[in-house]
Amino acid sequence: MNVLVLGSGGREHAFGWKIKQSPLAGQLFFAPGNAGTAELGTNLSVDPNDFETVKKTVLDHNIRLVVVGPEEPLVRGIIDSFAADETMKEVTIIGPSQKGAQLEGSKDFAKQFMQRHNIPTAGYLSVTASSVAHGKAFMKTLKAPYVLKADGLAAGKGVLIINDYNEACLELDNMLSGKFGAAGNTVVIEEFLSGIELSVFVLTDGKNYVVLPEAKDYKRIGEGDTGLNTGGMGAVSPVPFADAAFMQKIEDRIIRPTVNGLAKESIPYKGFIFLGLIKVNNEPYVIEYNVRMGDPETEVVMPRLSSDLLELLMAAGKGTLNQQKCDVDPRTAVTMVMVSGGYPGSYQKGIKVSGVNNVDKSIAFHAGTTLNNNEIVTSGGRVFAVTSFGSSIKEARQLSLNSIKKIIFDGKYFRKDIGFDLM
Ligand code: AMP
Ligand code: GLY
């Protein structure tokens, strides 16, 4: 079976790496892919948001399964566009409908959904320019810090956490007058939850689900979780504080009500659900939903998945996930992200990379690379996610550190403390 993966990051390389191991896999295509995915299959210069060209590509290459990596095509409705097209009838595409993608595309939608289905999350109020006074009064009832979230997609920058009430009021005004563009026309004001975060991943067919390995990611650029937010600087799986009893609470109070809620509301959803959770006094709360896999979490989740991913994805497409189970490698996986100097601020692209082929005890997933005259050069802020297995976080981390030393490019930076808080 020929497969197309949409996207170009470490997540998409990890999907391809795992799919390639399936006896069911035929040719692999990536749009647009990176220098790493080019070793697994064919990169096509197609924009994942250009649905008509994606469909033409599917027909041209006899593709039977499409995996959508990033959220943007999902929020723009790629699944609905395929569903409405007779020529795509035999094609399985993994992801939620546009309505389902609102769980990520609109924080207000997600909060209302959780409220309707009694899913534990922080208390909140959604406000627009006309109800800003209510918003400020609501904040008065909360304890600092104040959490302000732009309703729409804001490239991961739409959440502000502010200690001072007056400053929070000022920022609320700024958001409602366009600080994040139309994404901030509605702002969700949330109660602040204090605890430790983890991510749990589910694959659902809209009715049944399998729970994939959980992970913890490290979002800040600096060691000790300091400095600016990034797409993610590393990840660890399993998460030691997520023991069986805690995972059971997550399944009972969050996963099952979420999947049942989607079904009850007739929202088509055959894809991944990424639960951003926080553990407060040993109880799980939802911080956010994403409607895709995480990056770099996928780079630890896929290596730990022992089951055949292609089989799971086809079952999700057919609605037969109740006949599948998810086997998991008990070892610990740690991924450490190597980034371009300057990231998450401005950084150079096109810098020559060497030594990737010398990595032998880890998997070097490409995140932001491209081929230039057959040479690997950087093309993004996050350049590689280097994943290793170990019997402990310490051991896996050390292997990734050794491998990172072998990969050379000017300005390379990485966080050495991935997993430190869990050891
Ligand atoms: P989000 O984009 O909703 O995941 O928010 C980004 C980050 O802000 C989360 O990963 C949390 O670290 C933090 N955050 C969001 N909402 C809350 C909340 N209600 N309480 C505490 N921290 C939060
Ligand atoms: N690593 C967080 C995300 O993918 O959103």
Coordinates of C-alpha atoms and ligand atoms in Angstrom, one line a residue:
M1 CA 0.0 0.0 0.0
N2 CA 1.4 3.4 -1.0
V3 CA 1.3 6.0 1.8
L4 CA 1.5 9.8 1.8
V5 CA 2.6 11.7 4.9
L6 CA 1.8 15.5 4.9
G7 CA 4.3 17.7 6.7
S8 CA 8.0 18.3 6.9
G9 CA 9.1 17.9 10.5
G10 CA 10.6 15.4 12.9
R11 CA 7.0 14.1 13.6
E12 CA 6.6 13.3 9.9
H13 CA 10.0 11.6 9.7
A14 CA 9.1 9.5 12.7
F15 CA 5.7 8.5 11.1
G16 CA 7.6 7.5 7.9
W17 CA 10.2 5.6 9.9
K18 CA 7.5 3.6 11.7
I19 CA 5.3 3.0 8.6
K20 CA 8.3 1.7 6.6
Q21 CA 8.6 -1.1 9.1
S22 CA 5.2 -2.5 8.3
P23 CA 4.9 -5.5 6.0
L24 CA 1.9 -3.7 4.5
A25 CA 3.9 -0.7 3.4
G26 CA 4.4 0.0 -0.3
Q27 CA 6.0 3.2 -1.6
L28 CA 6.2 6.1 0.8
F29 CA 5.7 9.7 -0.2
F30 CA 6.1 12.9 1.8
A31 CA 4.8 16.4 1.0
P32 CA 7.0 18.2 1.3
G33 CA 9.2 16.1 3.6
N34 CA 12.8 16.8 4.5
A35 CA 16.3 15.3 3.9
G36 CA 15.5 12.5 6.3
T37 CA 12.2 11.4 4.7
A38 CA 14.0 11.4 1.3
E39 CA 15.9 8.3 2.6
L40 CA 12.6 6.5 3.3
G41 CA 10.7 7.4 0.1
T42 CA 9.9 10.3 -2.3
N43 CA 9.6 13.9 -1.3
L44 CA 7.0 15.8 -3.4
S45 CA 7.0 19.5 -3.5
V46 CA 3.3 19.9 -2.7
D47 CA 1.8 22.2 -0.1
P48 CA -0.4 20.3 2.4
N49 CA -2.8 23.2 2.4
D50 CA -3.4 23.0 -1.3
F51 CA -6.0 20.2 -1.2
E52 CA -6.7 19.9 -4.9
T53 CA -3.0 19.3 -5.6
V54 CA -2.8 16.8 -2.7
K55 CA -5.7 14.9 -4.2
K56 CA -4.1 14.9 -7.6
T57 CA -0.9 13.6 -6.1
V58 CA -2.9 10.8 -4.4
L59 CA -4.3 9.7 -7.7
D60 CA -1.0 10.1 -9.6
H61 CA 0.8 7.8 -7.2
N62 CA -1.9 5.3 -6.4
I63 CA -1.8 6.3 -2.7
R64 CA -4.3 4.5 -0.4
L65 CA -3.5 6.1 3.0
V66 CA -2.8 9.8 3.8
V67 CA -1.5 10.8 7.2
V68 CA -1.9 14.4 8.0
G69 CA 1.0 15.6 10.3
P70 CA 0.3 19.3 11.2
E71 CA -2.9 20.9 12.4
E72 CA -3.3 23.6 9.7
P73 CA -4.7 21.4 6.9
L74 CA -7.0 19.8 9.4
V75 CA -8.4 23.1 10.7
R76 CA -8.8 24.2 7.1
G77 CA -10.9 21.1 6.4
I78 CA -8.8 18.7 4.4
I79 CA -10.8 15.7 5.7
D80 CA -14.1 17.2 4.6
S81 CA -12.6 18.0 1.2
F82 CA -11.6 14.4 0.7
A83 CA -14.9 13.1 2.0
A84 CA -16.8 15.2 -0.5
D85 CA -14.7 14.0 -3.4
E86 CA -15.9 10.8 -5.2
T87 CA -12.4 10.2 -6.6
M88 CA -11.0 9.8 -3.0
K89 CA -13.6 7.2 -2.1
E90 CA -11.0 4.4 -1.8
V91 CA -8.5 6.5 0.1
T92 CA -8.1 6.5 3.9
I93 CA -7.1 9.8 5.3
I94 CA -6.2 10.1 9.0
G95 CA -7.5 13.2 10.9
P96 CA -10.6 14.8 12.3
S97 CA -13.3 16.6 10.3
Q98 CA -13.1 20.4 10.3
K99 CA -15.6 20.4 13.1
G100 CA -13.5 18.0 15.1
A101 CA -10.4 20.0 14.4
Q102 CA -12.1 22.9 16.3
L103 CA -10.9 21.1 19.5
E104 CA -7.5 22.6 18.6
G105 CA -8.6 25.4 16.3
S106 CA -10.9 27.2 18.8
K107 CA -10.1 27.1 22.5
D108 CA -13.6 28.4 23.2
F109 CA -15.0 25.4 21.3
A110 CA -12.8 23.0 23.3
K111 CA -13.8 24.5 26.6
Q112 CA -17.5 24.3 25.8
F113 CA -17.0 20.7 24.6
M114 CA -15.3 19.8 27.9
Q115 CA -18.1 21.5 29.9
R116 CA -20.8 19.6 27.9
H117 CA -19.1 16.3 28.7
N118 CA -17.9 16.9 32.2
I119 CA -14.3 16.6 31.3
P120 CA -12.0 18.1 34.0
T121 CA -10.4 21.4 33.0
A122 CA -9.6 24.8 34.4
G123 CA -12.6 27.2 35.1
Y124 CA -13.0 29.8 32.4
L125 CA -14.9 32.6 30.8
S126 CA -14.8 33.5 27.1
V127 CA -15.0 37.2 26.2
T128 CA -15.1 39.4 23.1
A129 CA -14.7 43.1 22.8
S130 CA -18.3 43.7 23.8
S131 CA -18.0 41.7 27.0
V132 CA -14.5 42.8 28.1
A133 CA -16.0 44.3 31.4
H134 CA -17.3 40.9 32.3
G135 CA -13.9 39.5 31.6
K136 CA -12.2 41.9 34.0
A137 CA -14.8 41.2 36.7
F138 CA -14.2 37.5 36.2
M139 CA -10.5 37.9 36.6
K140 CA -11.1 39.7 39.9
T141 CA -12.7 36.5 41.2
L142 CA -9.5 34.5 40.3
K143 CA -6.2 34.3 42.0
A144 CA -3.1 35.4 40.1
P145 CA -1.5 34.5 37.8
Y146 CA -4.1 35.1 35.1
V147 CA -4.2 32.9 32.0
L148 CA -5.3 34.6 28.7
K149 CA -5.7 32.5 25.6
A150 CA -6.4 33.7 22.1
D151 CA -9.3 31.5 20.8
G152 CA -7.8 30.7 17.4
L153 CA -4.5 29.3 16.1
A154 CA -1.7 31.7 17.0
A155 CA 1.4 29.7 16.1
G156 CA 1.8 28.5 19.7
K157 CA 2.1 32.1 20.9
G158 CA -1.5 32.8 21.9
V159 CA -1.3 32.0 25.6
L160 CA -0.2 34.7 28.1
I161 CA 0.3 34.0 31.8
I162 CA 0.4 37.3 33.8
N163 CA 1.0 37.9 37.5
D164 CA -0.4 41.4 37.9
Y165 CA -4.1 42.1 37.6
N166 CA -3.8 45.5 35.9
E167 CA -1.3 44.2 33.4
A168 CA -3.6 41.3 32.6
C169 CA -6.4 43.8 32.0
L170 CA -4.2 45.7 29.6
E171 CA -3.2 42.5 27.8
L172 CA -6.8 41.5 27.5
D173 CA -7.6 44.8 25.8
N174 CA -4.6 44.3 23.5
M175 CA -5.6 40.8 22.5
L176 CA -9.2 41.9 21.8
S177 CA -7.9 44.7 19.7
G178 CA -5.8 42.6 17.4
K179 CA -2.5 41.6 19.1
F180 CA -2.9 38.1 17.6
G181 CA -5.0 39.1 14.7
A182 CA -8.4 37.5 14.3
A183 CA -7.3 34.6 16.5
G184 CA -7.8 37.0 19.5
N185 CA -11.3 38.2 18.6
T186 CA -12.4 35.9 21.4
V187 CA -10.2 35.4 24.5
V188 CA -10.5 32.5 26.9
I189 CA -9.7 33.6 30.5
E190 CA -8.7 30.6 32.6
E191 CA -8.1 29.8 36.2
F192 CA -4.4 29.0 36.7
L193 CA -3.6 25.4 37.5
S194 CA -0.4 24.5 39.3
G195 CA 1.0 21.1 38.7
I196 CA 3.2 19.0 36.4
E197 CA 2.3 18.5 32.7
L198 CA 2.3 15.5 30.5
S199 CA 0.9 14.6 27.1
V200 CA -1.3 11.6 26.3
F201 CA -2.0 10.4 22.8
V202 CA -5.0 8.5 21.5
L203 CA -5.8 7.1 18.1
T204 CA -9.6 6.9 17.5
D205 CA -11.9 5.8 14.8
G206 CA -14.6 8.1 16.2
K207 CA -16.1 5.3 18.4
N208 CA -13.2 3.1 19.6
Y209 CA -9.7 4.1 20.6
V210 CA -6.2 2.9 21.5
V211 CA -4.1 4.8 23.9
L212 CA -0.5 5.3 22.7
P213 CA 2.5 5.8 25.0
E214 CA 2.4 9.0 27.0
A215 CA 5.2 11.6 26.9
K216 CA 6.5 14.7 28.6
D217 CA 8.0 17.5 26.5
Y218 CA 10.2 20.4 27.3
K219 CA 9.0 23.6 25.8
R220 CA 11.4 26.4 26.9
I221 CA 14.6 27.1 25.0
G222 CA 16.8 27.3 28.1
E223 CA 17.9 24.7 30.6
G224 CA 15.8 24.5 33.8
D225 CA 12.8 25.5 31.7
T226 CA 13.8 29.1 31.3
G227 CA 13.6 31.5 28.4
L228 CA 11.3 31.7 25.4
N229 CA 8.8 29.0 24.4
T230 CA 9.7 26.8 21.4
G231 CA 8.0 24.1 19.5
G232 CA 9.6 21.6 21.9
M233 CA 13.2 20.9 22.8
G234 CA 13.0 17.3 23.8
A235 CA 10.7 14.6 25.1
V236 CA 10.7 11.6 27.4
S237 CA 8.4 8.5 27.4
P238 CA 7.3 6.8 29.6
V239 CA 6.5 9.5 32.2
P240 CA 7.4 8.0 35.6
F241 CA 4.7 10.0 37.5
A242 CA 2.0 8.7 35.2
D243 CA 1.5 5.3 36.9
A244 CA -1.2 2.8 36.0
A245 CA -3.7 4.3 38.5
F246 CA -3.2 7.8 37.1
M247 CA -3.5 6.6 33.5
Q248 CA -6.7 4.8 34.4
K249 CA -8.1 8.1 35.7
I250 CA -7.1 9.8 32.5
E251 CA -8.9 7.1 30.5
D252 CA -12.0 7.1 32.6
R253 CA -12.4 10.8 33.1
I254 CA -10.9 12.3 29.9
I255 CA -10.3 9.9 27.0
R256 CA -13.6 7.9 27.1
P257 CA -15.7 11.0 27.7
T258 CA -13.9 12.8 24.8
V259 CA -14.4 10.0 22.3
N260 CA -18.0 9.4 23.4
G261 CA -18.6 13.1 23.3
L262 CA -17.4 13.3 19.7
A263 CA -19.6 10.3 18.8
K264 CA -22.7 11.7 20.6
E265 CA -22.3 15.0 18.8
S266 CA -21.9 13.2 15.4
I267 CA -18.5 14.8 14.9
P268 CA -16.5 12.6 12.4
Y269 CA -13.0 11.9 13.9
K270 CA -10.6 9.3 12.6
G271 CA -7.3 10.4 13.9
F272 CA -5.0 11.3 16.7
I273 CA -6.1 13.2 19.8
F274 CA -3.3 14.8 21.7
L275 CA -4.3 15.6 25.3
G276 CA -2.2 18.3 27.0
L277 CA -2.7 17.4 30.6
I278 CA -1.7 18.7 34.0
K279 CA -1.6 16.7 37.2
V280 CA -2.9 18.7 40.2
N281 CA -3.1 16.9 43.5
N282 CA -2.9 13.6 41.7
E283 CA -5.9 14.5 39.5
P284 CA -5.7 15.0 35.7
Y285 CA -7.0 18.1 34.0
V286 CA -7.0 19.1 30.4
I287 CA -4.9 22.1 29.5
E288 CA -5.5 21.8 25.8
Y289 CA -6.5 19.5 23.0
N290 CA -4.5 19.1 19.8
V291 CA -5.9 17.2 16.9
R292 CA -2.6 15.7 15.7
M293 CA 0.5 14.1 17.2
G294 CA 3.0 16.3 19.1
D295 CA 6.4 17.2 17.9
P296 CA 8.9 16.1 19.3
E297 CA 6.6 13.7 21.3
T298 CA 6.1 11.6 18.2
E299 CA 9.8 11.0 18.1
V300 CA 9.6 9.0 21.4
V301 CA 6.0 7.7 20.9
M302 CA 6.6 6.0 17.5
P303 CA 9.9 4.2 18.6
R304 CA 8.1 2.8 21.7
L305 CA 5.1 1.6 19.7
S306 CA 5.6 -2.1 19.0
S307 CA 2.4 -2.6 17.1
D308 CA 2.1 -2.1 13.4
L309 CA 1.3 1.6 12.8
L310 CA -0.1 1.0 9.4
E311 CA -2.5 -1.6 10.7
L312 CA -3.7 0.7 13.4
L313 CA -4.2 3.6 11.0
M314 CA -6.1 1.4 8.5
A315 CA -8.3 0.1 11.4
A316 CA -8.9 3.8 12.4
G317 CA -10.0 4.5 8.9
K318 CA -12.3 1.4 8.8
G319 CA -13.8 1.9 12.3
T320 CA -12.4 -1.3 13.6
L321 CA -10.0 -0.1 16.3
N322 CA -11.9 -2.2 18.8
Q323 CA -10.1 -5.2 17.2
Q324 CA -6.7 -3.7 17.7
K325 CA -4.4 -3.3 20.6
C326 CA -1.4 -1.2 21.2
D327 CA 1.8 -3.0 22.3
V328 CA 4.5 -0.9 23.8
D329 CA 8.2 -1.3 24.2
P330 CA 8.8 -1.0 28.0
R331 CA 12.2 0.7 27.6
T332 CA 12.6 4.5 28.1
A333 CA 13.0 6.7 25.1
V334 CA 14.5 10.2 25.2
T335 CA 14.6 12.6 22.3
M336 CA 16.8 15.7 22.4
V337 CA 16.2 18.4 19.8
M338 CA 19.1 20.2 18.1
V339 CA 18.2 23.7 17.0
S340 CA 19.7 26.4 14.9
G341 CA 21.6 29.2 16.7
G342 CA 19.1 32.0 17.5
Y343 CA 16.0 29.9 17.6
P344 CA 13.2 30.6 18.6
G345 CA 14.2 34.1 17.4
S346 CA 15.7 34.6 14.0
Y347 CA 18.2 32.1 12.7
Q348 CA 20.1 31.3 9.6
K349 CA 19.0 28.6 7.1
G350 CA 21.1 26.6 4.6
I351 CA 23.9 25.7 7.0
K352 CA 25.8 22.6 6.0
V353 CA 25.3 19.5 8.2
S354 CA 27.7 16.7 8.6
G355 CA 28.1 13.5 10.6
V356 CA 24.4 12.3 10.6
N357 CA 25.5 9.0 9.1
N358 CA 27.9 8.4 12.0
V359 CA 24.9 8.1 14.4
D360 CA 24.6 4.5 15.2
K361 CA 23.2 4.1 18.7
S362 CA 20.3 6.6 18.3
I363 CA 17.8 7.5 15.7
A364 CA 18.4 10.9 14.2
F365 CA 15.0 12.2 13.1
H366 CA 15.3 15.1 10.7
A367 CA 13.2 18.1 11.7
G368 CA 14.4 21.0 9.7
T369 CA 16.7 19.8 6.9
T370 CA 16.7 19.8 3.1
L371 CA 18.9 18.5 0.4
N372 CA 21.0 21.0 -1.6
N373 CA 23.0 19.3 -4.4
N374 CA 22.8 16.0 -2.4
E375 CA 24.2 17.7 0.7
I376 CA 22.1 18.0 3.9
V377 CA 21.6 21.7 4.9
T378 CA 19.4 23.2 7.7
S379 CA 16.1 24.6 6.7
G380 CA 14.4 25.3 10.1
G381 CA 14.7 26.2 13.7
R382 CA 14.5 22.7 15.0
V383 CA 17.0 20.7 12.9
F384 CA 17.1 17.2 14.4
A385 CA 15.4 15.2 17.1
V386 CA 17.9 12.5 18.3
T387 CA 16.1 9.6 20.0
S388 CA 17.6 6.8 22.1
F389 CA 16.4 3.9 24.2
G390 CA 17.7 3.0 27.6
S391 CA 16.8 1.1 30.7
S392 CA 16.5 4.5 32.4
I393 CA 16.1 8.2 31.4
K394 CA 19.7 8.7 32.4
E395 CA 21.0 5.9 30.1
A396 CA 18.8 7.0 27.1
R397 CA 19.8 10.6 27.6
Q398 CA 23.5 9.8 27.6
L399 CA 23.2 7.9 24.3
S400 CA 21.4 10.9 22.7
L401 CA 24.1 13.2 24.0
N402 CA 26.8 11.0 22.5
S403 CA 25.0 11.0 19.1
I404 CA 24.4 14.7 19.2
K405 CA 28.2 15.2 19.4
K406 CA 28.5 13.4 16.1
I407 CA 26.1 15.7 14.2
I408 CA 27.8 18.9 13.3
F409 CA 26.5 22.3 12.0
D410 CA 27.4 25.9 12.8
G411 CA 25.5 27.4 15.7
K412 CA 24.0 24.1 16.9
Y413 CA 22.3 24.3 20.3
F414 CA 20.4 21.8 22.4
R415 CA 19.2 21.4 26.0
K416 CA 21.2 19.0 28.0
D417 CA 18.7 18.7 30.8
I418 CA 15.9 16.8 29.1
G419 CA 14.4 14.4 31.6
F420 CA 16.3 15.9 34.6
D421 CA 13.2 16.7 36.5
L422 CA 12.0 13.1 36.2
M423 CA 15.2 11.3 37.3
Ligands
AMP1 P1 -1.7 25.9 25.6 O1 -1.4 26.5 24.3 O2 -3.2 26.0 25.9 O3 -1.2 24.5 25.8 O4 -0.9 26.7 26.7 C1 0.5 26.8 26.7 C2 1.1 26.5 28.0 O5 0.5 27.4 29.0 C3 0.7 25.1 28.6 O6 1.5 24.1 28.1 C4 0.8 25.4 30.1 O7 2.2 25.3 30.5 C5 0.4 26.8 30.2 N1 -1.0 26.9 30.6 C6 -2.1 26.9 29.8 N2 -3.2 27.0 30.4 C7 -2.9 26.9 31.7 C8 -3.7 26.9 33.0 N3 -5.0 27.0 33.0 N4 -3.0 26.9 34.1 C9 -1.6 26.8 34.1 N5 -0.9 26.8 33.0 C10 -1.5 26.9 31.9
GLY2 N1 5.3 19.7 21.4 C1 4.1 20.3 21.5 C2 3.3 20.3 20.3 O1 3.5 19.5 19.4 O2 2.3 21.0 20.2

